[in-house]
Short mmCIF file of C-alpha atoms in Angstrom, two decimals:
data_model
loop_
_atom_site.label_atom_id
_atom_site.label_comp_id
_atom_site.label_asym_id
_atom_site.label_seq_id
_atom_site.Cartn_x
_atom_site.Cartn_y
_atom_site.Cartn_z
CA MET A 3 -7.54 22.49 -12.67
CA ASP A 4 -3.93 21.32 -13.16
CA TRP A 5 -4.10 18.79 -15.98
CA GLY A 6 -0.46 17.88 -15.37
CA ILE A 7 -1.50 16.35 -12.02
CA SER A 8 -4.30 14.40 -13.71
CA LEU A 9 -1.85 13.11 -16.33
CA LEU A 10 0.47 12.04 -13.51
CA GLY A 11 -2.45 10.17 -11.92
CA MET A 12 -3.23 8.56 -15.29
CA LEU A 13 0.38 7.38 -15.69
CA VAL A 14 0.50 5.93 -12.18
CA GLY A 15 -2.91 4.29 -12.61
CA PHE A 16 -1.83 2.85 -15.95
CA LEU A 17 1.32 1.31 -14.44
CA VAL A 18 -0.63 -0.08 -11.47
CA GLY A 19 -3.23 -1.65 -13.77
CA LEU A 20 -0.55 -2.99 -16.11
CA THR A 21 1.88 -4.44 -13.55
CA GLY A 22 -0.01 -4.79 -10.25
CA VAL A 23 2.76 -2.93 -8.43
CA GLY A 24 1.43 -0.81 -5.53
CA GLY A 25 0.27 2.70 -6.36
CA ALA A 26 1.69 4.31 -3.21
CA SER A 27 5.18 3.05 -4.09
CA LEU A 28 4.88 4.95 -7.37
CA LEU A 29 2.81 8.00 -6.50
CA THR A 30 4.15 9.16 -3.12
CA PRO A 31 7.83 9.44 -4.15
CA VAL A 32 6.87 11.22 -7.38
CA LEU A 33 4.85 13.78 -5.41
CA VAL A 34 7.79 14.36 -3.05
CA LEU A 35 10.34 14.59 -5.87
CA VAL A 36 8.23 17.21 -7.73
CA GLY A 37 8.20 19.40 -4.63
CA ILE A 38 5.18 18.35 -2.53
CA ASN A 39 5.78 18.42 1.24
CA PRO A 40 6.54 14.77 2.27
CA THR A 41 3.92 14.62 5.03
CA LEU A 42 1.30 16.20 2.76
CA ALA A 43 2.21 13.71 0.01
CA VAL A 44 1.73 10.78 2.41
CA GLY A 45 -1.62 12.04 3.77
CA THR A 46 -2.95 12.88 0.30
CA ASP A 47 -1.91 9.49 -1.06
CA LEU A 48 -3.68 7.70 1.80
CA PHE A 49 -6.91 9.62 1.13
CA TYR A 50 -6.59 9.00 -2.62
CA ASN A 51 -5.97 5.30 -1.95
CA SER A 52 -9.02 4.99 0.29
CA ILE A 53 -11.27 5.94 -2.62
CA THR A 54 -9.60 3.57 -5.09
CA LYS A 55 -9.65 0.69 -2.56
CA LEU A 56 -13.37 1.26 -1.93
CA PHE A 57 -14.31 0.30 -5.50
CA GLY A 58 -12.07 -2.76 -5.38
CA THR A 59 -13.52 -3.88 -2.05
CA ILE A 60 -17.11 -3.58 -3.30
CA GLN A 61 -16.28 -5.78 -6.28
CA HIS A 62 -14.54 -8.43 -4.17
CA PHE A 63 -17.37 -8.39 -1.62
CA ARG A 64 -19.81 -9.15 -4.44
CA GLN A 65 -17.54 -11.98 -5.60
CA LYS A 66 -17.24 -13.33 -2.04
CA THR A 67 -13.45 -13.28 -2.27
CA ILE A 68 -12.75 -11.70 1.13
CA GLU A 69 -11.66 -13.59 4.27
CA LEU A 70 -13.48 -11.32 6.69
CA HIS A 71 -12.04 -12.76 9.93
CA LEU A 72 -8.50 -12.30 8.64
CA VAL A 73 -9.29 -8.72 7.58
CA LEU A 74 -10.61 -7.92 11.07
CA TYR A 75 -7.63 -9.47 12.89
CA LEU A 76 -5.17 -7.57 10.71
CA ALA A 77 -7.11 -4.32 11.12
CA ALA A 78 -7.19 -4.79 14.91
CA GLY A 79 -3.43 -4.32 14.82
CA SER A 80 -2.84 -2.16 11.75
CA ILE A 81 -5.22 0.70 12.57
CA PRO A 82 -3.77 1.27 16.07
CA GLY A 83 -0.28 0.94 14.55
CA ALA A 84 -1.03 3.65 11.99
CA VAL A 85 -2.55 5.92 14.65
CA VAL A 86 0.52 5.51 16.91
CA SER A 87 2.94 6.32 14.07
CA ILE A 88 1.02 9.43 12.96
CA VAL A 89 0.60 10.79 16.50
CA ALA A 90 4.27 10.07 17.29
CA LEU A 91 5.37 11.74 14.05
CA HIS A 92 3.52 14.96 14.86
CA ARG A 93 4.48 15.09 18.52
CA PHE A 94 8.15 14.19 18.28
CA GLY A 95 8.74 15.48 14.76
CA ALA A 96 7.30 18.88 15.63
CA ALA A 97 9.23 18.98 18.91
CA TYR A 98 12.57 18.37 17.18
CA HIS A 99 11.68 20.27 13.97
CA ASN A 100 12.55 17.28 11.77
CA GLN A 101 9.12 15.89 10.84
CA GLU A 102 9.61 16.19 7.08
CA GLN A 103 13.08 14.65 7.21
CA ILE A 104 11.73 11.68 9.21
CA VAL A 105 9.01 11.06 6.60
CA ARG A 106 11.43 11.51 3.68
CA THR A 107 13.96 9.08 5.18
CA ALA A 108 11.29 6.51 6.07
CA LEU A 109 9.89 6.80 2.54
CA GLY A 110 13.30 6.18 1.01
CA ILE A 111 13.94 3.11 3.17
CA MET A 112 10.52 1.58 2.52
CA LEU A 113 10.76 2.16 -1.24
CA ILE A 114 14.06 0.26 -1.28
CA VAL A 115 12.55 -2.55 0.82
CA VAL A 116 9.46 -2.84 -1.42
CA ALA A 117 11.58 -2.76 -4.59
CA VAL A 118 13.96 -5.46 -3.31
CA LEU A 119 11.04 -7.66 -2.19
CA THR A 120 9.30 -7.23 -5.55
CA ILE A 121 12.43 -8.10 -7.54
CA SER A 122 13.23 -11.05 -5.22
CA LYS A 123 9.73 -12.42 -5.64
CA LEU A 124 10.04 -12.18 -9.42
CA LEU A 125 13.41 -13.95 -9.44
CA PHE A 126 13.05 -16.57 -6.73
CA ASP A 127 9.37 -17.19 -6.11
CA ARG A 128 8.56 -20.86 -6.49
CA LYS A 129 5.38 -22.58 -5.40
CA GLY A 130 6.05 -25.38 -2.95
CA LYS A 131 4.61 -27.10 0.08
CA GLU A 132 2.85 -25.09 2.77
CA ASN A 133 5.04 -24.08 5.69
CA ARG A 134 4.14 -24.78 9.32
CA LEU A 135 2.57 -21.37 9.88
CA GLN A 136 0.31 -21.76 6.85
CA GLU A 137 -0.85 -25.15 8.14
CA LYS A 138 -2.05 -23.69 11.46
CA PRO A 139 -5.69 -22.49 11.60
CA LEU A 140 -6.28 -18.76 11.87
CA GLU A 141 -7.64 -19.04 15.43
CA GLN A 142 -4.20 -20.19 16.59
CA LYS A 143 -2.53 -17.19 14.95
CA LYS A 144 -4.64 -14.35 16.38
CA LEU A 145 -1.81 -12.71 18.33
CA MET A 146 0.66 -13.09 15.47
CA THR A 147 -1.86 -11.62 13.01
CA VAL A 148 -2.63 -8.61 15.18
CA SER A 149 1.12 -8.07 15.81
CA ILE A 150 1.93 -8.20 12.10
CA GLY A 151 -0.90 -5.75 11.48
CA PHE A 152 0.46 -3.34 14.10
CA VAL A 153 4.02 -3.31 12.72
CA LEU A 154 2.99 -2.92 9.10
CA GLY A 155 0.24 -0.45 10.00
CA PHE A 156 2.86 1.69 11.76
CA ILE A 157 4.87 1.75 8.52
CA VAL A 158 1.84 2.61 6.38
CA GLY A 159 0.80 5.46 8.67
CA LEU A 160 4.28 6.97 8.42
CA THR A 161 4.92 6.47 4.70
CA SER A 162 1.61 5.42 3.01
CA ILE A 163 3.60 2.52 1.50
CA GLY A 164 2.84 -1.17 2.07
CA SER A 165 -0.92 -1.31 2.60
CA GLY A 166 -1.03 -3.64 -0.40
CA SER A 167 2.48 -4.93 -1.10
CA LEU A 168 3.72 -5.73 2.42
CA PHE A 169 0.43 -7.19 3.62
CA ALA A 170 0.12 -9.25 0.42
CA ILE A 171 3.52 -10.85 1.12
CA ALA A 172 2.45 -11.62 4.71
CA LEU A 173 -0.80 -13.19 3.47
CA LEU A 174 1.02 -15.21 0.84
CA TYR A 175 3.59 -16.83 3.13
CA LEU A 176 1.84 -16.99 6.51
CA TYR A 177 -1.76 -18.01 5.76
CA ARG A 178 -3.59 -20.71 3.83
CA ILE A 179 -5.55 -18.65 1.32
CA SER A 180 -6.46 -18.94 -2.37
CA ALA A 181 -5.07 -16.48 -4.92
CA SER A 182 -8.44 -14.78 -5.50
CA LYS A 183 -9.14 -14.42 -1.78
CA LEU A 184 -5.60 -13.18 -1.17
CA VAL A 185 -6.23 -10.22 -3.49
CA GLY A 186 -9.72 -9.52 -2.11
CA THR A 187 -8.62 -9.81 1.52
CA ASP A 188 -5.61 -7.57 0.90
CA ILE A 189 -7.73 -4.86 -0.76
CA ALA A 190 -10.49 -5.00 1.87
CA HIS A 191 -8.00 -4.70 4.73
CA ALA A 192 -6.14 -1.91 2.90
CA LEU A 193 -9.43 0.02 2.64
CA LEU A 194 -9.86 -0.01 6.43
CA LEU A 195 -6.21 0.85 7.07
CA VAL A 196 -5.72 3.67 4.56
CA THR A 197 -9.10 5.22 5.42
CA ALA A 198 -8.22 5.33 9.13
CA ALA A 199 -4.69 6.60 8.43
CA GLY A 200 -5.98 9.14 5.90
CA LEU A 201 -8.50 10.52 8.40
CA MET A 202 -5.76 10.83 11.03
CA HIS A 203 -3.54 12.75 8.61
CA ALA A 204 -6.52 14.91 7.59
CA SER A 205 -7.08 15.83 11.24
CA TYR A 206 -3.57 17.30 11.23
CA GLY A 207 -4.18 19.12 7.95
CA ASN A 208 -1.99 16.78 5.90
CA VAL A 209 -4.42 16.02 3.05
CA ASP A 210 -4.74 18.16 -0.07
CA PHE A 211 -8.24 17.13 -1.20
CA GLY A 212 -8.03 19.09 -4.45
CA LEU A 213 -4.78 17.36 -5.37
CA ALA A 214 -6.27 13.95 -4.52
CA PHE A 215 -9.32 14.47 -6.74
CA GLN A 216 -7.19 15.72 -9.63
CA LEU A 217 -5.09 12.55 -9.34
CA LEU A 218 -8.26 10.43 -9.30
CA ILE A 219 -9.55 12.05 -12.51
CA GLY A 220 -6.54 10.62 -14.31
CA SER A 221 -5.90 7.41 -12.38
CA ILE A 222 -9.35 5.82 -12.81
CA PRO A 223 -9.16 5.67 -16.64
CA GLY A 224 -5.44 4.88 -16.35
CA VAL A 225 -6.09 1.80 -14.21
CA TRP A 226 -8.85 0.67 -16.59
CA VAL A 227 -6.61 0.94 -19.67
CA GLY A 228 -3.63 -0.67 -17.91
CA SER A 229 -5.75 -3.55 -16.63
CA SER A 230 -7.20 -4.10 -20.11
CA LEU A 231 -3.70 -4.38 -21.59
CA SER A 232 -2.19 -6.43 -18.76
CA ALA A 233 -3.09 -9.78 -20.35
CA LYS A 234 -1.47 -8.77 -23.65
CA VAL A 235 1.99 -7.75 -22.40
CA PRO A 236 4.66 -9.70 -20.47
CA ALA A 237 4.12 -8.85 -16.80
CA LYS A 238 7.44 -9.90 -15.24
CA PRO A 239 9.78 -7.64 -17.26
CA LEU A 240 7.48 -4.66 -16.69
CA ARG A 241 7.30 -5.33 -12.95
CA ALA A 242 11.08 -5.58 -12.83
CA ILE A 243 11.40 -2.21 -14.62
CA VAL A 244 8.86 -0.53 -12.32
CA ALA A 245 10.55 -2.04 -9.24
CA SER A 246 13.89 -0.69 -10.49
CA LEU A 247 12.36 2.79 -10.83
CA ILE A 248 11.00 2.50 -7.27
CA LEU A 249 14.47 1.47 -6.07
CA ILE A 250 16.05 4.51 -7.75
CA SER A 251 13.37 6.78 -6.20
CA GLY A 252 14.18 5.34 -2.77
CA PHE A 253 17.87 6.17 -3.12
CA LYS A 254 17.06 9.66 -4.42
CA LEU A 255 14.90 10.38 -1.38
CA LEU A 256 17.72 9.27 0.93
#
């Protein structure tokens, strides 16, 4: 048992619970920067995330805060997108002997994107009138929803990043959905996506199950403590600091 890994999981879980910033954006780059193979870090994070998302999904299902039809439409695109990216990575990456560099570069780019989006949302987000896309019923946006799912699922399969943050932004600005259902729908869809992507990576031997469980030992109490303190500390400054750290990690990986 490596208690250093469990402490790392506790720190990441604490920051996730405290700020709401996505765990993959914090955990995956740290694993890579401490010497874990990039593809193994991505696969392990996806498996780890599937377990954490399961508990969140059960709770939101009990609370009836999941838009099931929206989850299914997104998953209809995101799961195939993740499968395509993982298969392509292993076929073309192995053929050209640059698989790890592809993952490392994609990770760096997506960390920068997520950090910039997080900071922009903190600085410029203002509630206003619904846009035209939000006003349209879901049945008229099936193709768009599946397409968005495919593109973002492709990114998640390659980097493990965005199953929460990128989809949450899409839900926020493209669909008419309450705040509570936005969170529940995002988590429920992420469960389906990261589980499918994690299984695909596991089939290629890219999941370190021992590492994942050691991270979980620390992250579960970390999330609980962070969530308990979240109402007592100013969220925006902390999110800005965490987003800045993610931005720095992205540049370091590039």
